[in-house]
Amino acid sequence: MRASLSVSSSSSMLRDLPVLLVAVVWGSSFLAVQRVAEPRTAVAMLVLRFGLVLPLLGAVAWRSLRRLSRAEWLGGAALGLVLSGIFLLETYGAVHTSATNAGLIISLAMVLTPLGESALARTAPPRAFLAAAGLAVAGVALLTGDGGLRPPTLGDLLVLGAALVRSAYVLATARTRAVRDTDTLAITWIQLTVATSVFAVVALSVGPSPWAVARSYGAGQWAWLLHLSLFCTLFAFFVQTWAVRESSPSRVSLLLGTEPLWAAVFGITIAGNRMGPLALLGGALVLVATEWGRRTAPTPERDEASEPVPESVPV
């Protein structure tokens, strides 16, 4: 029996390791963005990041894409417009604040999403969840103010906006009938294609062109860009899809919830972000509050038009 338990434990660890790696690479994405983008080149970088990965995703999803209906294409396109807003806010926010702050603030989406779901279902959230939400707000105040009375920076506010839009995206995805039963890979390709098209249009009037930015990159910047494209997007998406089928969604969500922890680790150890004692306390409160909020999140009854979806976006 001990041998059986040992084999089961080893098998569970092997399933969990790729998901944990996704959380790690997502945590590193904020630092990677700072290495390859600045305010003038942020949009061009987004065009390059997803332009590199779309052909690979499209080749795999080609058969599924051919079977989609007009309603599914339109539903995916609408969600892609929302997704473009998330990427723009998050990327501009990341280049205007520290990698540590960005990773911790974006984790508030885990608390904001259940609040929005309760509002739509017209049900009161549990008191424990409201307490977790309040604790998260207090943590962000300490974190962004660095323990003082300094107002949040522009970057902090942009990332907070990204967390709000990310929550709206999750809720919209759960309630969009047209994409409810659509092949996940196909609908993701449509969303990323629409988002990339938005970036390409915006890039025409904001900063240098993607081609000029690509030519200006050195070997180190290309390495970070490929990391964003291949690991933070392509690898992360495929692992999520595999993990949800091989493990429980709750277990996957718990492992992916360590993303802000890894963002803080990369920000402090590599980017050299410095945090005062109260700011460190604020970061710890955000981590505790998001996990507490996850465990006490309200679970309103769903009708046939509403199904749960993962709270993670392939960002």
mmCIF file with all atom_site columns, C-alpha atoms in Angstrom, residues 79-241:
data_model
loop_
_atom_site.group_PDB
_atom_site.id
_atom_site.type_symbol
_atom_site.label_atom_id
_atom_site.label_alt_id
_atom_site.label_comp_id
_atom_site.label_asym_id
_atom_site.label_entity_id
_atom_site.label_seq_id
_atom_site.pdbx_PDB_ins_code
_atom_site.Cartn_x
_atom_site.Cartn_y
_atom_site.Cartn_z
_atom_site.occupancy
_atom_site.B_iso_or_equiv
_atom_site.pdbx_formal_charge
_atom_site.auth_seq_id
_atom_site.auth_comp_id
_atom_site.auth_asym_id
_atom_site.auth_atom_id
_atom_site.pdbx_PDB_model_num
ATOM 1   C CA . LEU A 1 79  ? -13.710 38.694 -26.661 1.00 0.00 ? 79  LEU A CA 1
ATOM 2   C CA . GLY A 1 80  ? -10.498 39.457 -28.550 1.00 0.00 ? 80  GLY A CA 1
ATOM 3   C CA . LEU A 1 81  ? -11.276 43.174 -28.375 1.00 0.00 ? 81  LEU A CA 1
ATOM 4   C CA . VAL A 1 82  ? -11.587 42.918 -24.587 1.00 0.00 ? 82  VAL A CA 1
ATOM 5   C CA . LEU A 1 83  ? -8.378  40.881 -24.455 1.00 0.00 ? 83  LEU A CA 1
ATOM 6   C CA . SER A 1 84  ? -6.521  43.609 -26.360 1.00 0.00 ? 84  SER A CA 1
ATOM 7   C CA . GLY A 1 85  ? -7.524  46.062 -23.634 1.00 0.00 ? 85  GLY A CA 1
ATOM 8   C CA . ILE A 1 86  ? -6.062  43.761 -20.965 1.00 0.00 ? 86  ILE A CA 1
ATOM 9   C CA . PHE A 1 87  ? -2.731  43.460 -22.778 1.00 0.00 ? 87  PHE A CA 1
ATOM 10  C CA . LEU A 1 88  ? -2.468  47.194 -23.458 1.00 0.00 ? 88  LEU A CA 1
ATOM 11  C CA . LEU A 1 89  ? -3.218  48.185 -19.867 1.00 0.00 ? 89  LEU A CA 1
ATOM 12  C CA . GLU A 1 90  ? -0.991  45.492 -18.397 1.00 0.00 ? 90  GLU A CA 1
ATOM 13  C CA . THR A 1 91  ? 1.950   46.174 -20.709 1.00 0.00 ? 91  THR A CA 1
ATOM 14  C CA . TYR A 1 92  ? 1.871   49.961 -20.300 1.00 0.00 ? 92  TYR A CA 1
ATOM 15  C CA . GLY A 1 93  ? 1.431   49.450 -16.571 1.00 0.00 ? 93  GLY A CA 1
ATOM 16  C CA . ALA A 1 94  ? 4.414   47.109 -16.374 1.00 0.00 ? 94  ALA A CA 1
ATOM 17  C CA . VAL A 1 95  ? 6.743   49.642 -17.997 1.00 0.00 ? 95  VAL A CA 1
ATOM 18  C CA . HIS A 1 96  ? 5.588   52.390 -15.609 1.00 0.00 ? 96  HIS A CA 1
ATOM 19  C CA . THR A 1 97  ? 5.882   50.498 -12.326 1.00 0.00 ? 97  THR A CA 1
ATOM 20  C CA . SER A 1 98  ? 8.040   47.781 -10.784 1.00 0.00 ? 98  SER A CA 1
ATOM 21  C CA . ALA A 1 99  ? 7.731   44.136 -11.828 1.00 0.00 ? 99  ALA A CA 1
ATOM 22  C CA . THR A 1 100 ? 6.912   43.280 -8.211  1.00 0.00 ? 100 THR A CA 1
ATOM 23  C CA . ASN A 1 101 ? 4.050   45.773 -7.980  1.00 0.00 ? 101 ASN A CA 1
ATOM 24  C CA . ALA A 1 102 ? 2.626   44.710 -11.349 1.00 0.00 ? 102 ALA A CA 1
ATOM 25  C CA . GLY A 1 103 ? 2.587   41.024 -10.452 1.00 0.00 ? 103 GLY A CA 1
ATOM 26  C CA . LEU A 1 104 ? 0.938   41.591 -7.087  1.00 0.00 ? 104 LEU A CA 1
ATOM 27  C CA . ILE A 1 105 ? -1.672  44.106 -8.246  1.00 0.00 ? 105 ILE A CA 1
ATOM 28  C CA . ILE A 1 106 ? -2.819  41.998 -11.211 1.00 0.00 ? 106 ILE A CA 1
ATOM 29  C CA . SER A 1 107 ? -3.546  39.153 -8.774  1.00 0.00 ? 107 SER A CA 1
ATOM 30  C CA . LEU A 1 108 ? -6.492  41.214 -7.478  1.00 0.00 ? 108 LEU A CA 1
ATOM 31  C CA . ALA A 1 109 ? -8.448  39.855 -10.464 1.00 0.00 ? 109 ALA A CA 1
ATOM 32  C CA . MET A 1 110 ? -8.855  36.663 -8.413  1.00 0.00 ? 110 MET A CA 1
ATOM 33  C CA . VAL A 1 111 ? -10.869 38.672 -5.870  1.00 0.00 ? 111 VAL A CA 1
ATOM 34  C CA . LEU A 1 112 ? -12.608 41.026 -8.304  1.00 0.00 ? 112 LEU A CA 1
ATOM 35  C CA . THR A 1 113 ? -13.994 38.226 -10.500 1.00 0.00 ? 113 THR A CA 1
ATOM 36  C CA . PRO A 1 114 ? -16.100 36.525 -7.788  1.00 0.00 ? 114 PRO A CA 1
ATOM 37  C CA . LEU A 1 115 ? -17.353 39.967 -6.677  1.00 0.00 ? 115 LEU A CA 1
ATOM 38  C CA . GLY A 1 116 ? -18.526 40.671 -10.208 1.00 0.00 ? 116 GLY A CA 1
ATOM 39  C CA . GLU A 1 117 ? -20.095 37.240 -10.456 1.00 0.00 ? 117 GLU A CA 1
ATOM 40  C CA . SER A 1 118 ? -22.043 37.807 -7.244  1.00 0.00 ? 118 SER A CA 1
ATOM 41  C CA . ALA A 1 119 ? -23.228 41.185 -8.535  1.00 0.00 ? 119 ALA A CA 1
ATOM 42  C CA . LEU A 1 120 ? -24.491 39.648 -11.774 1.00 0.00 ? 120 LEU A CA 1
ATOM 43  C CA . ALA A 1 121 ? -26.199 36.819 -9.885  1.00 0.00 ? 121 ALA A CA 1
ATOM 44  C CA . ARG A 1 122 ? -27.605 39.304 -7.333  1.00 0.00 ? 122 ARG A CA 1
ATOM 45  C CA . THR A 1 123 ? -26.337 37.302 -4.391  1.00 0.00 ? 123 THR A CA 1
ATOM 46  C CA . ALA A 1 124 ? -24.456 38.603 -1.367  1.00 0.00 ? 124 ALA A CA 1
ATOM 47  C CA . PRO A 1 125 ? -20.833 37.394 -1.087  1.00 0.00 ? 125 PRO A CA 1
ATOM 48  C CA . PRO A 1 126 ? -19.865 35.568 2.128   1.00 0.00 ? 126 PRO A CA 1
ATOM 49  C CA . ARG A 1 127 ? -18.558 37.817 4.893   1.00 0.00 ? 127 ARG A CA 1
ATOM 50  C CA . ALA A 1 128 ? -15.238 35.975 4.858   1.00 0.00 ? 128 ALA A CA 1
ATOM 51  C CA . PHE A 1 129 ? -14.818 36.815 1.173   1.00 0.00 ? 129 PHE A CA 1
ATOM 52  C CA . LEU A 1 130 ? -15.626 40.485 1.763   1.00 0.00 ? 130 LEU A CA 1
ATOM 53  C CA . ALA A 1 131 ? -13.027 40.507 4.538   1.00 0.00 ? 131 ALA A CA 1
ATOM 54  C CA . ALA A 1 132 ? -10.482 39.018 2.115   1.00 0.00 ? 132 ALA A CA 1
ATOM 55  C CA . ALA A 1 133 ? -11.340 41.699 -0.458  1.00 0.00 ? 133 ALA A CA 1
ATOM 56  C CA . GLY A 1 134 ? -10.857 44.431 2.138   1.00 0.00 ? 134 GLY A CA 1
ATOM 57  C CA . LEU A 1 135 ? -7.533  42.923 3.172   1.00 0.00 ? 135 LEU A CA 1
ATOM 58  C CA . ALA A 1 136 ? -6.425  42.899 -0.489  1.00 0.00 ? 136 ALA A CA 1
ATOM 59  C CA . VAL A 1 137 ? -7.281  46.586 -0.886  1.00 0.00 ? 137 VAL A CA 1
ATOM 60  C CA . ALA A 1 138 ? -5.334  47.426 2.280   1.00 0.00 ? 138 ALA A CA 1
ATOM 61  C CA . GLY A 1 139 ? -2.375  45.409 0.989   1.00 0.00 ? 139 GLY A CA 1
ATOM 62  C CA . VAL A 1 140 ? -2.371  47.235 -2.350  1.00 0.00 ? 140 VAL A CA 1
ATOM 63  C CA . ALA A 1 141 ? -2.523  50.596 -0.546  1.00 0.00 ? 141 ALA A CA 1
ATOM 64  C CA . LEU A 1 142 ? 0.569   49.707 1.490   1.00 0.00 ? 142 LEU A CA 1
ATOM 65  C CA . LEU A 1 143 ? 2.346   48.213 -1.521  1.00 0.00 ? 143 LEU A CA 1
ATOM 66  C CA . THR A 1 144 ? 1.791   51.052 -3.982  1.00 0.00 ? 144 THR A CA 1
ATOM 67  C CA . GLY A 1 145 ? 2.363   53.744 -1.360  1.00 0.00 ? 145 GLY A CA 1
ATOM 68  C CA . ASP A 1 146 ? 5.557   52.006 -0.239  1.00 0.00 ? 146 ASP A CA 1
ATOM 69  C CA . GLY A 1 147 ? 4.279   52.256 3.300   1.00 0.00 ? 147 GLY A CA 1
ATOM 70  C CA . GLY A 1 148 ? 3.677   56.002 3.107   1.00 0.00 ? 148 GLY A CA 1
ATOM 71  C CA . LEU A 1 149 ? 0.988   58.396 1.905   1.00 0.00 ? 149 LEU A CA 1
ATOM 72  C CA . ARG A 1 150 ? 2.300   58.571 -1.661  1.00 0.00 ? 150 ARG A CA 1
ATOM 73  C CA . PRO A 1 151 ? -0.497  58.105 -4.220  1.00 0.00 ? 151 PRO A CA 1
ATOM 74  C CA . PRO A 1 152 ? -0.273  55.148 -6.626  1.00 0.00 ? 152 PRO A CA 1
ATOM 75  C CA . THR A 1 153 ? 1.869   55.683 -9.720  1.00 0.00 ? 153 THR A CA 1
ATOM 76  C CA . LEU A 1 154 ? 0.448   55.733 -13.237 1.00 0.00 ? 154 LEU A CA 1
ATOM 77  C CA . GLY A 1 155 ? 1.761   52.207 -13.751 1.00 0.00 ? 155 GLY A CA 1
ATOM 78  C CA . ASP A 1 156 ? 0.038   50.954 -10.601 1.00 0.00 ? 156 ASP A CA 1
ATOM 79  C CA . LEU A 1 157 ? -3.287  52.394 -11.767 1.00 0.00 ? 157 LEU A CA 1
ATOM 80  C CA . LEU A 1 158 ? -2.900  50.921 -15.265 1.00 0.00 ? 158 LEU A CA 1
ATOM 81  C CA . VAL A 1 159 ? -2.235  47.436 -13.873 1.00 0.00 ? 159 VAL A CA 1
ATOM 82  C CA . LEU A 1 160 ? -5.216  47.831 -11.540 1.00 0.00 ? 160 LEU A CA 1
ATOM 83  C CA . GLY A 1 161 ? -7.281  48.710 -14.604 1.00 0.00 ? 161 GLY A CA 1
ATOM 84  C CA . ALA A 1 162 ? -5.973  45.567 -16.291 1.00 0.00 ? 162 ALA A CA 1
ATOM 85  C CA . ALA A 1 163 ? -7.137  43.513 -13.292 1.00 0.00 ? 163 ALA A CA 1
ATOM 86  C CA . LEU A 1 164 ? -10.618 45.036 -13.594 1.00 0.00 ? 164 LEU A CA 1
ATOM 87  C CA . VAL A 1 165 ? -10.815 44.356 -17.335 1.00 0.00 ? 165 VAL A CA 1
ATOM 88  C CA . ARG A 1 166 ? -9.447  40.840 -16.816 1.00 0.00 ? 166 ARG A CA 1
ATOM 89  C CA . SER A 1 167 ? -12.302 40.156 -14.396 1.00 0.00 ? 167 SER A CA 1
ATOM 90  C CA . ALA A 1 168 ? -14.814 41.498 -16.917 1.00 0.00 ? 168 ALA A CA 1
ATOM 91  C CA . TYR A 1 169 ? -13.234 39.287 -19.583 1.00 0.00 ? 169 TYR A CA 1
ATOM 92  C CA . VAL A 1 170 ? -13.640 36.144 -17.467 1.00 0.00 ? 170 VAL A CA 1
ATOM 93  C CA . LEU A 1 171 ? -17.271 36.965 -16.721 1.00 0.00 ? 171 LEU A CA 1
ATOM 94  C CA . ALA A 1 172 ? -17.991 37.761 -20.385 1.00 0.00 ? 172 ALA A CA 1
ATOM 95  C CA . THR A 1 173 ? -16.375 34.521 -21.530 1.00 0.00 ? 173 THR A CA 1
ATOM 96  C CA . ALA A 1 174 ? -18.518 32.524 -19.101 1.00 0.00 ? 174 ALA A CA 1
ATOM 97  C CA . ARG A 1 175 ? -21.686 34.136 -20.434 1.00 0.00 ? 175 ARG A CA 1
ATOM 98  C CA . THR A 1 176 ? -21.037 34.211 -24.167 1.00 0.00 ? 176 THR A CA 1
ATOM 99  C CA . ARG A 1 177 ? -23.216 31.451 -25.595 1.00 0.00 ? 177 ARG A CA 1
ATOM 100 C CA . ALA A 1 178 ? -21.527 31.494 -28.986 1.00 0.00 ? 178 ALA A CA 1
ATOM 101 C CA . VAL A 1 179 ? -18.153 30.300 -27.642 1.00 0.00 ? 179 VAL A CA 1
ATOM 102 C CA . ARG A 1 180 ? -19.321 28.076 -24.776 1.00 0.00 ? 180 ARG A CA 1
ATOM 103 C CA . ASP A 1 181 ? -18.776 24.783 -26.604 1.00 0.00 ? 181 ASP A CA 1
ATOM 104 C CA . THR A 1 182 ? -16.167 25.992 -29.091 1.00 0.00 ? 182 THR A CA 1
ATOM 105 C CA . ASP A 1 183 ? -12.785 24.296 -29.388 1.00 0.00 ? 183 ASP A CA 1
ATOM 106 C CA . THR A 1 184 ? -10.505 26.072 -26.909 1.00 0.00 ? 184 THR A CA 1
ATOM 107 C CA . LEU A 1 185 ? -7.515  26.323 -29.240 1.00 0.00 ? 185 LEU A CA 1
ATOM 108 C CA . ALA A 1 186 ? -9.589  27.727 -32.094 1.00 0.00 ? 186 ALA A CA 1
ATOM 109 C CA . ILE A 1 187 ? -11.299 30.388 -29.989 1.00 0.00 ? 187 ILE A CA 1
ATOM 110 C CA . THR A 1 188 ? -7.983  31.391 -28.423 1.00 0.00 ? 188 THR A CA 1
ATOM 111 C CA . TRP A 1 189 ? -6.435  31.833 -31.877 1.00 0.00 ? 189 TRP A CA 1
ATOM 112 C CA . ILE A 1 190 ? -9.317  34.104 -32.936 1.00 0.00 ? 190 ILE A CA 1
ATOM 113 C CA . GLN A 1 191 ? -9.018  36.216 -29.797 1.00 0.00 ? 191 GLN A CA 1
ATOM 114 C CA . LEU A 1 192 ? -5.251  36.610 -30.085 1.00 0.00 ? 192 LEU A CA 1
ATOM 115 C CA . THR A 1 193 ? -5.525  37.403 -33.811 1.00 0.00 ? 193 THR A CA 1
ATOM 116 C CA . VAL A 1 194 ? -8.078  40.152 -33.175 1.00 0.00 ? 194 VAL A CA 1
ATOM 117 C CA . ALA A 1 195 ? -5.989  41.533 -30.298 1.00 0.00 ? 195 ALA A CA 1
ATOM 118 C CA . THR A 1 196 ? -2.862  41.545 -32.485 1.00 0.00 ? 196 THR A CA 1
ATOM 119 C CA . SER A 1 197 ? -4.777  43.334 -35.241 1.00 0.00 ? 197 SER A CA 1
ATOM 120 C CA . VAL A 1 198 ? -5.758  46.018 -32.725 1.00 0.00 ? 198 VAL A CA 1
ATOM 121 C CA . PHE A 1 199 ? -2.117  46.395 -31.684 1.00 0.00 ? 199 PHE A CA 1
ATOM 122 C CA . ALA A 1 200 ? -1.029  46.670 -35.318 1.00 0.00 ? 200 ALA A CA 1
ATOM 123 C CA . VAL A 1 201 ? -3.542  49.467 -35.984 1.00 0.00 ? 201 VAL A CA 1
ATOM 124 C CA . VAL A 1 202 ? -2.564  51.351 -32.807 1.00 0.00 ? 202 VAL A CA 1
ATOM 125 C CA . ALA A 1 203 ? 1.129   50.951 -33.689 1.00 0.00 ? 203 ALA A CA 1
ATOM 126 C CA . LEU A 1 204 ? 0.572   52.985 -36.866 1.00 0.00 ? 204 LEU A CA 1
ATOM 127 C CA . SER A 1 205 ? 0.191   56.128 -34.762 1.00 0.00 ? 205 SER A CA 1
ATOM 128 C CA . VAL A 1 206 ? 2.056   55.282 -31.552 1.00 0.00 ? 206 VAL A CA 1
ATOM 129 C CA . GLY A 1 207 ? 5.843   55.048 -31.533 1.00 0.00 ? 207 GLY A CA 1
ATOM 130 C CA . PRO A 1 208 ? 8.085   53.272 -34.050 1.00 0.00 ? 208 PRO A CA 1
ATOM 131 C CA . SER A 1 209 ? 6.864   50.448 -36.258 1.00 0.00 ? 209 SER A CA 1
ATOM 132 C CA . PRO A 1 210 ? 7.191   46.819 -35.149 1.00 0.00 ? 210 PRO A CA 1
ATOM 133 C CA . TRP A 1 211 ? 9.788   46.242 -37.872 1.00 0.00 ? 211 TRP A CA 1
ATOM 134 C CA . ALA A 1 212 ? 11.925  49.128 -36.646 1.00 0.00 ? 212 ALA A CA 1
ATOM 135 C CA . VAL A 1 213 ? 11.711  47.816 -33.085 1.00 0.00 ? 213 VAL A CA 1
ATOM 136 C CA . ALA A 1 214 ? 12.616  44.302 -34.252 1.00 0.00 ? 214 ALA A CA 1
ATOM 137 C CA . ARG A 1 215 ? 15.702  45.633 -36.040 1.00 0.00 ? 215 ARG A CA 1
ATOM 138 C CA . SER A 1 216 ? 16.770  47.545 -32.931 1.00 0.00 ? 216 SER A CA 1
ATOM 139 C CA . TYR A 1 217 ? 16.693  44.501 -30.643 1.00 0.00 ? 217 TYR A CA 1
ATOM 140 C CA . GLY A 1 218 ? 19.924  42.871 -29.590 1.00 0.00 ? 218 GLY A CA 1
ATOM 141 C CA . ALA A 1 219 ? 20.400  39.208 -28.752 1.00 0.00 ? 219 ALA A CA 1
ATOM 142 C CA . GLY A 1 220 ? 19.324  39.675 -25.149 1.00 0.00 ? 220 GLY A CA 1
ATOM 143 C CA . GLN A 1 221 ? 16.100  41.453 -26.066 1.00 0.00 ? 221 GLN A CA 1
ATOM 144 C CA . TRP A 1 222 ? 15.248  38.806 -28.657 1.00 0.00 ? 222 TRP A CA 1
ATOM 145 C CA . ALA A 1 223 ? 15.762  36.153 -25.979 1.00 0.00 ? 223 ALA A CA 1
ATOM 146 C CA . TRP A 1 224 ? 13.300  37.918 -23.679 1.00 0.00 ? 224 TRP A CA 1
ATOM 147 C CA . LEU A 1 225 ? 10.814  38.384 -26.534 1.00 0.00 ? 225 LEU A CA 1
ATOM 148 C CA . LEU A 1 226 ? 10.971  34.689 -27.444 1.00 0.00 ? 226 LEU A CA 1
ATOM 149 C CA . HIS A 1 227 ? 10.475  33.904 -23.769 1.00 0.00 ? 227 HIS A CA 1
ATOM 150 C CA . LEU A 1 228 ? 7.266   35.961 -23.816 1.00 0.00 ? 228 LEU A CA 1
ATOM 151 C CA . SER A 1 229 ? 6.049   34.355 -27.040 1.00 0.00 ? 229 SER A CA 1
ATOM 152 C CA . LEU A 1 230 ? 7.019   30.718 -26.629 1.00 0.00 ? 230 LEU A CA 1
ATOM 153 C CA . PHE A 1 231 ? 6.877   30.193 -22.873 1.00 0.00 ? 231 PHE A CA 1
ATOM 154 C CA . CYS A 1 232 ? 4.515   32.834 -21.447 1.00 0.00 ? 232 CYS A CA 1
ATOM 155 C CA . THR A 1 233 ? 1.990   32.323 -24.263 1.00 0.00 ? 233 THR A CA 1
ATOM 156 C CA . LEU A 1 234 ? 2.354   29.089 -26.248 1.00 0.00 ? 234 LEU A CA 1
ATOM 157 C CA . PHE A 1 235 ? 3.735   26.796 -23.532 1.00 0.00 ? 235 PHE A CA 1
ATOM 158 C CA . ALA A 1 236 ? 1.393   28.238 -20.891 1.00 0.00 ? 236 ALA A CA 1
ATOM 159 C CA . PHE A 1 237 ? -1.698  27.732 -23.020 1.00 0.00 ? 237 PHE A CA 1
ATOM 160 C CA . PHE A 1 238 ? -0.977  24.116 -23.908 1.00 0.00 ? 238 PHE A CA 1
ATOM 161 C CA . VAL A 1 239 ? -0.092  23.200 -20.315 1.00 0.00 ? 239 VAL A CA 1
ATOM 162 C CA . GLN A 1 240 ? -3.315  24.779 -19.028 1.00 0.00 ? 240 GLN A CA 1
ATOM 163 C CA . THR A 1 241 ? -5.385  22.848 -21.551 1.00 0.00 ? 241 THR A CA 1
#
